[in-house]
Amino acid sequence: MILEQFRTGGCLSYLVGCEQRCGALLIDPEISLVDRYLASCSRHGLQIHYLYDTHTHADHFSASRALGRRLEVPVVMHRLSPAPYVDIRVDDGETLIVGNLRLQILHTPGHTADSTCVRVEDCLFSGDTLLIGATGRTDLPTGDPVALYHSLFDRLLKLPRETRVFPAHNYRDQESTTIGTELATNPRLQAGDREAFVALMNGLDLKAPDHLTEALRVNCSGGQSVAQLIAEAADQIAFMSIDEVSARALAPEPGITILDVRETGDYRRAHIPGAMHIPRGQLELRVDAVLPDPTRRIVVYCEYGKISTLATAMLRRLGFSRAVALDGGFRNWREASLPIEGEEA
């Protein structure tokens, strides 16, 4: 069996492959690692057969939908998953076949209602049910400490002690653990009976994950995150450096139109000399009046370079084919001590 672990922050994902027949399962893929997954498959000579999310993630953005469309590969989750893009809905005791590998599905609710683990050979891919030295939290949507107790003590902890455990999260520099190690050392598994475990879980008072609402929205609906929208927009446009823009903007005959898409108050306080102004929220409605020549070279900027990337992509879709974005934002312009106009000038 080919096994490769990928890490982004504390999130872990796994490529599990059959070396004899070159098929693979990708578990808990994260959107920022798409190119790494594909490069790894190429390096190992593997073809992904299934994309598997162990549960609805609340702390990172799943790549399953994007990869499923790109590779024409089915997305697999538990039948209780709210995601509308799931192609194969599985339940406890079912099996996925990848080459010569048999991957057993274990429904292990608690962290979420749709939480599952995948068991193959001597490995358990435990999602957020069992972690290294911890367990999945139960205070997020559909979490249930009683269900987690039974998933752990009645299911996972009864597996052979030598079973290798590969969780979906780990913030320490450790790749895996074993059932035996967790039974002996995991503080949450020493709580005793169900009531003590539930009380422990209810008293954790953990910080909410970053991007909780956005991650749940994206992973439950199949929508896009803001970062994905910006990345897609950046792939559709060209950029111009601050040095190039300053050289052209301050020339006697600039040859470019500079467009500020920040809010009105920000523009009034300070802006690039000669810049025209349309707030991003009014762009589609006002652009024809403010920029009547669609053949004009337009350089778009905002404060940090993100909104201007989206605005430039929109201008190109509207027919302003020479629109480009300032590489960086007005903050970088200021930090470079370049000239400004406005109340602060």
Tab-separated table of C-alpha atoms in Angstrom:
chain	number	residue	atom	x	y	z
A	1	MET	CA	0.000	0.000	0.000
A	2	ILE	CA	1.199	3.478	-0.889
A	3	LEU	CA	0.506	6.026	1.852
A	4	GLU	CA	1.407	9.704	1.743
A	5	GLN	CA	0.426	12.307	4.315
A	6	PHE	CA	-0.042	15.986	3.470
A	7	ARG	CA	-0.071	18.809	5.996
A	8	THR	CA	-1.385	22.350	5.798
A	9	GLY	CA	-1.304	24.024	9.178
A	10	GLY	CA	-2.814	21.480	11.529
A	11	CYS	CA	-4.932	19.819	8.846
A	12	LEU	CA	-3.857	16.430	7.504
A	13	SER	CA	-4.927	14.657	4.337
A	14	TYR	CA	-3.906	11.319	2.863
A	15	LEU	CA	-3.283	9.633	-0.443
A	16	VAL	CA	-3.863	5.880	-0.112
A	17	GLY	CA	-2.909	3.849	-3.157
A	18	CYS	CA	-2.693	0.314	-4.468
A	19	GLU	CA	0.738	-0.099	-6.004
A	20	GLN	CA	-0.225	-3.271	-7.895
A	21	ARG	CA	-3.187	-1.739	-9.736
A	22	CYS	CA	-2.319	1.966	-9.423
A	23	GLY	CA	-5.665	3.101	-7.984
A	24	ALA	CA	-5.956	5.593	-5.126
A	25	LEU	CA	-8.270	7.157	-2.564
A	26	LEU	CA	-7.682	10.765	-1.464
A	27	ILE	CA	-8.899	11.406	2.088
A	28	ASP	CA	-9.856	14.861	3.416
A	29	PRO	CA	-8.260	16.890	0.581
A	30	GLU	CA	-7.703	20.591	1.257
A	31	ILE	CA	-8.199	23.180	-1.479
A	32	SER	CA	-4.757	24.797	-1.238
A	33	LEU	CA	-2.982	21.471	-1.905
A	34	VAL	CA	-4.641	20.468	-5.173
A	35	ASP	CA	-1.476	20.745	-7.240
A	36	ARG	CA	0.514	18.773	-4.656
A	37	TYR	CA	-2.008	15.939	-4.734
A	38	LEU	CA	-1.860	15.741	-8.504
A	39	ALA	CA	1.932	15.882	-8.516
A	40	SER	CA	2.080	13.097	-5.940
A	41	CYS	CA	-0.256	10.903	-7.983
A	42	SER	CA	1.934	11.443	-10.999
A	43	ARG	CA	5.070	10.608	-9.029
A	44	HIS	CA	3.587	7.373	-7.687
A	45	GLY	CA	1.863	6.467	-10.953
A	46	LEU	CA	-1.572	6.525	-9.279
A	47	GLN	CA	-5.022	7.404	-10.547
A	48	ILE	CA	-7.528	8.715	-8.012
A	49	HIS	CA	-10.714	6.607	-7.937
A	50	TYR	CA	-12.499	8.306	-5.037
A	51	LEU	CA	-12.370	11.595	-3.112
A	52	TYR	CA	-13.368	11.002	0.485
A	53	ASP	CA	-14.245	13.517	3.191
A	54	THR	CA	-14.469	11.926	6.636
A	55	HIS	CA	-16.972	14.591	7.749
A	56	THR	CA	-18.210	18.112	7.083
A	57	HIS	CA	-15.159	20.193	7.956
A	58	ALA	CA	-15.526	23.417	9.916
A	59	ASP	CA	-11.897	24.554	9.861
A	60	HIS	CA	-10.673	24.160	6.301
A	61	PHE	CA	-12.015	24.141	2.764
A	62	SER	CA	-12.490	20.765	1.146
A	63	ALA	CA	-11.018	20.224	-2.314
A	64	SER	CA	-13.319	17.303	-3.052
A	65	ARG	CA	-15.791	19.154	-5.230
A	66	ALA	CA	-13.133	20.973	-7.252
A	67	LEU	CA	-11.079	17.816	-7.776
A	68	GLY	CA	-14.168	15.765	-8.509
A	69	ARG	CA	-15.116	18.086	-11.351
A	70	ARG	CA	-11.570	18.371	-12.623
A	71	LEU	CA	-10.832	14.642	-12.608
A	72	GLU	CA	-14.397	13.358	-13.133
A	73	VAL	CA	-14.021	11.300	-9.968
A	74	PRO	CA	-16.858	10.659	-7.465
A	75	VAL	CA	-16.979	12.422	-4.094
A	76	VAL	CA	-17.785	10.073	-1.203
A	77	MET	CA	-19.216	10.996	2.219
A	78	HIS	CA	-21.568	9.545	4.800
A	79	ARG	CA	-25.239	9.577	3.888
A	80	LEU	CA	-25.933	12.297	6.512
A	81	SER	CA	-23.598	14.794	4.864
A	82	PRO	CA	-25.446	17.992	3.915
A	83	ALA	CA	-23.178	18.616	0.903
A	84	PRO	CA	-25.235	18.507	-2.325
A	85	TYR	CA	-22.236	17.573	-4.498
A	86	VAL	CA	-21.645	14.149	-2.909
A	87	ASP	CA	-21.839	11.430	-5.568
A	88	ILE	CA	-21.661	8.302	-3.416
A	89	ARG	CA	-23.266	8.311	0.033
A	90	VAL	CA	-22.011	5.502	2.259
A	91	ASP	CA	-22.934	4.103	5.650
A	92	ASP	CA	-21.440	1.988	8.412
A	93	GLY	CA	-20.035	-1.373	7.370
A	94	GLU	CA	-19.788	-0.593	3.675
A	95	THR	CA	-16.578	-0.950	1.668
A	96	LEU	CA	-14.801	0.979	-1.058
A	97	ILE	CA	-12.621	-1.085	-3.390
A	98	VAL	CA	-9.514	0.591	-4.797
A	99	GLY	CA	-7.387	-1.829	-6.766
A	100	ASN	CA	-6.555	-4.636	-4.335
A	101	LEU	CA	-7.391	-2.527	-1.289
A	102	ARG	CA	-10.598	-2.921	0.707
A	103	LEU	CA	-11.474	0.231	2.644
A	104	GLN	CA	-14.046	-0.283	5.383
A	105	ILE	CA	-16.327	2.587	6.375
A	106	LEU	CA	-17.066	3.106	10.083
A	107	HIS	CA	-19.762	5.591	11.013
A	108	THR	CA	-18.435	7.351	14.124
A	109	PRO	CA	-20.735	10.277	14.981
A	110	GLY	CA	-19.899	12.702	17.749
A	111	HIS	CA	-17.648	15.374	16.307
A	112	THR	CA	-20.338	15.749	13.643
A	113	ALA	CA	-23.341	13.610	12.800
A	114	ASP	CA	-21.742	12.544	9.516
A	115	SER	CA	-18.311	11.685	10.948
A	116	THR	CA	-16.708	8.509	9.636
A	117	CYS	CA	-13.407	6.669	9.782
A	118	VAL	CA	-11.790	4.551	7.084
A	119	ARG	CA	-10.010	1.319	7.939
A	120	VAL	CA	-7.606	-0.348	5.517
A	121	GLU	CA	-5.140	-3.093	6.417
A	122	ASP	CA	-3.579	-2.061	9.758
A	123	CYS	CA	-4.407	1.642	9.334
A	124	LEU	CA	-7.310	3.714	10.606
A	125	PHE	CA	-7.936	7.117	9.052
A	126	SER	CA	-9.820	8.553	11.981
A	127	GLY	CA	-10.962	11.949	10.709
A	128	ASP	CA	-11.762	14.143	13.701
A	129	THR	CA	-13.118	11.319	15.830
A	130	LEU	CA	-9.825	10.230	17.406
A	131	LEU	CA	-6.822	12.560	17.390
A	132	ILE	CA	-3.304	12.204	18.749
A	133	GLY	CA	-3.639	12.875	22.453
A	134	ALA	CA	-7.147	14.254	22.004
A	135	THR	CA	-10.497	13.707	20.331
A	136	GLY	CA	-12.680	15.727	18.025
A	137	ARG	CA	-14.562	18.537	19.725
A	138	THR	CA	-18.340	18.259	20.128
A	139	ASP	CA	-19.398	21.905	20.473
A	140	LEU	CA	-19.778	22.658	16.751
A	141	PRO	CA	-22.929	22.079	14.637
A	142	THR	CA	-24.268	18.475	14.956
A	143	GLY	CA	-21.640	17.639	17.597
A	144	ASP	CA	-22.753	15.235	20.335
A	145	PRO	CA	-20.513	14.130	23.238
A	146	VAL	CA	-22.666	11.083	24.028
A	147	ALA	CA	-22.396	9.877	20.433
A	148	LEU	CA	-18.645	10.504	20.480
A	149	TYR	CA	-18.270	8.420	23.649
A	150	HIS	CA	-19.936	5.436	21.986
A	151	SER	CA	-17.982	5.921	18.738
A	152	LEU	CA	-14.750	5.830	20.691
A	153	PHE	CA	-15.307	3.323	23.461
A	154	ASP	CA	-17.698	0.970	21.659
A	155	ARG	CA	-16.010	1.081	18.251
A	156	LEU	CA	-12.543	2.492	17.678
A	157	LEU	CA	-10.900	1.594	20.967
A	158	LYS	CA	-11.903	-2.044	20.500
A	159	LEU	CA	-9.752	-2.314	17.376
A	160	PRO	CA	-6.408	-4.134	17.732
A	161	ARG	CA	-4.009	-2.074	19.837
A	162	GLU	CA	-1.381	-2.129	17.080
A	163	THR	CA	-3.758	-0.382	14.645
A	164	ARG	CA	-2.020	2.712	13.283
A	165	VAL	CA	-4.137	5.850	13.571
A	166	PHE	CA	-3.889	8.721	11.090
A	167	PRO	CA	-6.099	11.667	12.150
A	168	ALA	CA	-7.380	14.592	10.097
A	169	HIS	CA	-5.766	17.079	12.484
A	170	ASN	CA	-2.605	17.344	14.511
A	171	TYR	CA	-0.851	20.521	15.567
A	172	ARG	CA	2.287	18.754	16.754
A	173	ASP	CA	5.084	17.318	14.663
A	174	GLN	CA	3.744	13.768	14.786
A	175	GLU	CA	2.413	11.785	11.836
A	176	SER	CA	0.451	9.001	13.521
A	177	THR	CA	-0.290	7.094	16.692
A	178	THR	CA	-1.757	3.701	17.620
A	179	ILE	CA	-4.891	2.576	19.402
A	180	GLY	CA	-2.737	1.162	22.207
A	181	THR	CA	-0.851	4.430	22.664
A	182	GLU	CA	-4.047	6.449	22.802
A	183	LEU	CA	-5.641	4.078	25.313
A	184	ALA	CA	-2.613	4.490	27.558
A	185	THR	CA	-1.837	8.191	27.178
A	186	ASN	CA	-4.755	10.171	25.708
A	187	PRO	CA	-6.119	12.258	28.617
A	188	ARG	CA	-9.632	12.409	27.188
A	189	LEU	CA	-9.822	8.619	27.164
A	190	GLN	CA	-9.042	8.418	30.879
A	191	ALA	CA	-12.282	10.103	31.896
A	192	GLY	CA	-13.906	6.843	32.967
A	193	ASP	CA	-17.613	6.337	32.360
A	194	ARG	CA	-19.860	8.044	29.842
A	195	GLU	CA	-21.054	10.764	32.224
A	196	ALA	CA	-17.499	11.769	33.095
A	197	PHE	CA	-16.509	11.858	29.432
A	198	VAL	CA	-19.519	13.990	28.508
A	199	ALA	CA	-18.784	16.390	31.354
A	200	LEU	CA	-15.164	16.662	30.217
A	201	MET	CA	-16.175	17.408	26.630
A	202	ASN	CA	-18.806	19.961	27.650
A	203	GLY	CA	-16.265	21.773	29.811
A	204	LEU	CA	-13.477	22.186	27.223
A	205	ASP	CA	-14.400	25.783	26.283
A	206	LEU	CA	-12.370	25.714	23.056
A	207	LYS	CA	-11.787	28.661	20.749
A	208	ALA	CA	-13.929	28.551	17.613
A	209	PRO	CA	-12.005	27.609	14.446
A	210	ASP	CA	-10.898	30.401	12.160
A	211	HIS	CA	-13.274	30.872	9.202
A	212	LEU	CA	-15.891	28.656	10.908
A	213	THR	CA	-18.939	30.152	9.192
A	214	GLU	CA	-17.240	30.405	5.813
A	215	ALA	CA	-15.886	26.847	5.966
A	216	LEU	CA	-19.264	25.409	6.910
A	217	ARG	CA	-20.968	27.436	4.195
A	218	VAL	CA	-18.540	26.255	1.539
A	219	ASN	CA	-18.341	22.625	2.634
A	220	CYS	CA	-22.083	22.242	3.195
A	221	SER	CA	-23.182	23.948	-0.009
A	222	GLY	CA	-20.396	23.409	-2.480
A	223	GLY	CA	-19.993	27.176	-2.804
A	224	GLN	CA	-16.697	29.041	-2.926
A	225	SER	CA	-14.601	30.739	-0.306
A	226	VAL	CA	-13.411	34.315	-0.727
A	227	ALA	CA	-9.864	33.025	-1.209
A	228	GLN	CA	-11.046	30.746	-4.030
A	229	LEU	CA	-12.856	33.618	-5.745
A	230	ILE	CA	-9.758	35.811	-5.563
A	231	ALA	CA	-7.496	32.999	-6.806
A	232	GLU	CA	-9.778	32.319	-9.764
A	233	ALA	CA	-9.938	36.028	-10.585
A	234	ALA	CA	-6.139	36.285	-10.410
A	235	ASP	CA	-5.864	33.480	-12.979
A	236	GLN	CA	-7.970	35.508	-15.412
A	237	ILE	CA	-6.109	38.825	-15.382
A	238	ALA	CA	-2.691	40.476	-15.624
A	239	PHE	CA	-0.995	42.714	-13.060
A	240	MET	CA	1.241	45.784	-13.151
A	241	SER	CA	3.929	46.495	-10.573
A	242	ILE	CA	3.970	49.612	-8.420
A	243	ASP	CA	7.173	50.770	-10.137
A	244	GLU	CA	5.559	50.473	-13.572
A	245	VAL	CA	2.375	52.229	-12.454
A	246	SER	CA	4.236	55.084	-10.758
A	247	ALA	CA	6.457	55.628	-13.784
A	248	ARG	CA	3.468	55.795	-16.105
A	249	ALA	CA	1.040	57.628	-13.803
A	250	LEU	CA	3.495	60.440	-13.092
A	251	ALA	CA	4.577	60.855	-16.723
A	252	PRO	CA	3.398	63.899	-18.738
A	253	GLU	CA	1.270	61.601	-20.918
A	254	PRO	CA	0.398	58.603	-18.711
A	255	GLY	CA	-1.225	56.381	-21.348
A	256	ILE	CA	-3.177	54.646	-18.587
A	257	THR	CA	-6.298	55.300	-16.558
A	258	ILE	CA	-5.969	54.554	-12.853
A	259	LEU	CA	-9.135	53.407	-11.119
A	260	ASP	CA	-9.571	53.409	-7.345
A	261	VAL	CA	-12.285	50.932	-6.212
A	262	ARG	CA	-12.100	51.680	-2.465
A	263	GLU	CA	-14.895	53.321	-0.516
A	264	THR	CA	-15.493	57.055	-0.986
A	265	GLY	CA	-14.034	58.109	2.384
A	266	ASP	CA	-10.787	56.254	1.713
A	267	TYR	CA	-10.483	57.829	-1.727
A	268	ARG	CA	-11.047	61.337	-0.381
A	269	ARG	CA	-8.410	60.940	2.302
A	270	ALA	CA	-5.683	59.802	-0.075
A	271	HIS	CA	-5.359	58.273	-3.529
A	272	ILE	CA	-2.892	57.857	-6.391
A	273	PRO	CA	-2.550	61.145	-8.292
A	274	GLY	CA	-5.055	61.406	-11.124
A	275	ALA	CA	-6.961	58.275	-10.114
A	276	MET	CA	-10.619	58.047	-11.036
A	277	HIS	CA	-13.010	56.554	-8.504
A	278	ILE	CA	-15.803	53.987	-8.528
A	279	PRO	CA	-16.480	52.027	-5.311
A	280	ARG	CA	-16.401	48.289	-6.004
A	281	GLY	CA	-20.055	47.937	-5.062
A	282	GLN	CA	-21.054	50.420	-7.816
A	283	LEU	CA	-18.662	49.222	-10.501
A	284	GLU	CA	-21.076	47.415	-12.814
A	285	LEU	CA	-23.648	50.219	-12.605
A	286	ARG	CA	-21.316	53.195	-13.158
A	287	VAL	CA	-18.427	51.924	-15.243
A	288	ASP	CA	-19.850	52.893	-18.638
A	289	ALA	CA	-20.395	56.493	-17.522
A	290	VAL	CA	-17.012	56.876	-15.848
A	291	LEU	CA	-14.939	54.821	-18.325
A	292	PRO	CA	-16.559	55.263	-21.747
A	293	ASP	CA	-13.595	53.868	-23.725
A	294	PRO	CA	-13.368	50.055	-23.368
A	295	THR	CA	-10.079	50.012	-25.293
A	296	ARG	CA	-8.330	52.181	-22.698
A	297	ARG	CA	-5.622	50.621	-20.507
A	298	ILE	CA	-7.004	50.661	-16.954
A	299	VAL	CA	-5.024	49.940	-13.787
A	300	VAL	CA	-7.286	49.043	-10.860
A	301	TYR	CA	-6.255	49.264	-7.207
A	302	CYS	CA	-7.703	48.919	-3.717
A	303	GLU	CA	-6.147	48.976	-0.242
A	304	TYR	CA	-4.635	45.469	-0.168
A	305	GLY	CA	-4.907	44.138	-3.721
A	306	LYS	CA	-7.742	41.651	-3.193
A	307	ILE	CA	-10.842	43.651	-4.095
A	308	SER	CA	-9.018	45.142	-7.079
A	309	THR	CA	-8.283	41.613	-8.344
A	310	LEU	CA	-12.002	40.805	-8.286
A	311	ALA	CA	-12.867	44.175	-9.831
A	312	THR	CA	-10.353	43.745	-12.661
A	313	ALA	CA	-11.726	40.304	-13.516
A	314	MET	CA	-15.214	41.808	-13.618
A	315	LEU	CA	-14.053	44.642	-15.894
A	316	ARG	CA	-12.590	42.097	-18.302
A	317	ARG	CA	-15.863	40.175	-18.322
A	318	LEU	CA	-17.629	43.461	-19.091
A	319	GLY	CA	-15.414	44.013	-22.139
A	320	PHE	CA	-12.596	46.164	-20.757
A	321	SER	CA	-9.988	43.805	-22.140
A	322	ARG	CA	-6.978	45.960	-21.168
A	323	ALA	CA	-7.891	46.209	-17.494
A	324	VAL	CA	-5.058	45.117	-15.175
A	325	ALA	CA	-4.666	45.122	-11.394
A	326	LEU	CA	-2.008	46.909	-9.377
A	327	ASP	CA	0.296	44.241	-7.969
A	328	GLY	CA	-0.159	45.060	-4.292
A	329	GLY	CA	-2.432	47.726	-2.886
A	330	PHE	CA	-2.527	51.382	-1.983
A	331	ARG	CA	-0.940	50.485	1.352
A	332	ASN	CA	2.187	49.394	-0.513
A	333	TRP	CA	2.070	52.603	-2.555
A	334	ARG	CA	2.099	54.611	0.683
A	335	GLU	CA	4.896	52.522	2.182
A	336	ALA	CA	6.990	53.218	-0.911
A	337	SER	CA	6.576	56.983	-0.164
A	338	LEU	CA	5.110	57.613	-3.597
A	339	PRO	CA	3.033	60.769	-4.257
A	340	ILE	CA	-0.583	60.922	-3.154
A	341	GLU	CA	-3.508	63.293	-3.589
A	342	GLY	CA	-6.385	63.988	-1.216
A	343	GLU	CA	-7.015	65.406	2.224
A	344	GLU	CA	-3.862	63.839	3.655
A	345	ALA	CA	-1.586	65.000	0.858
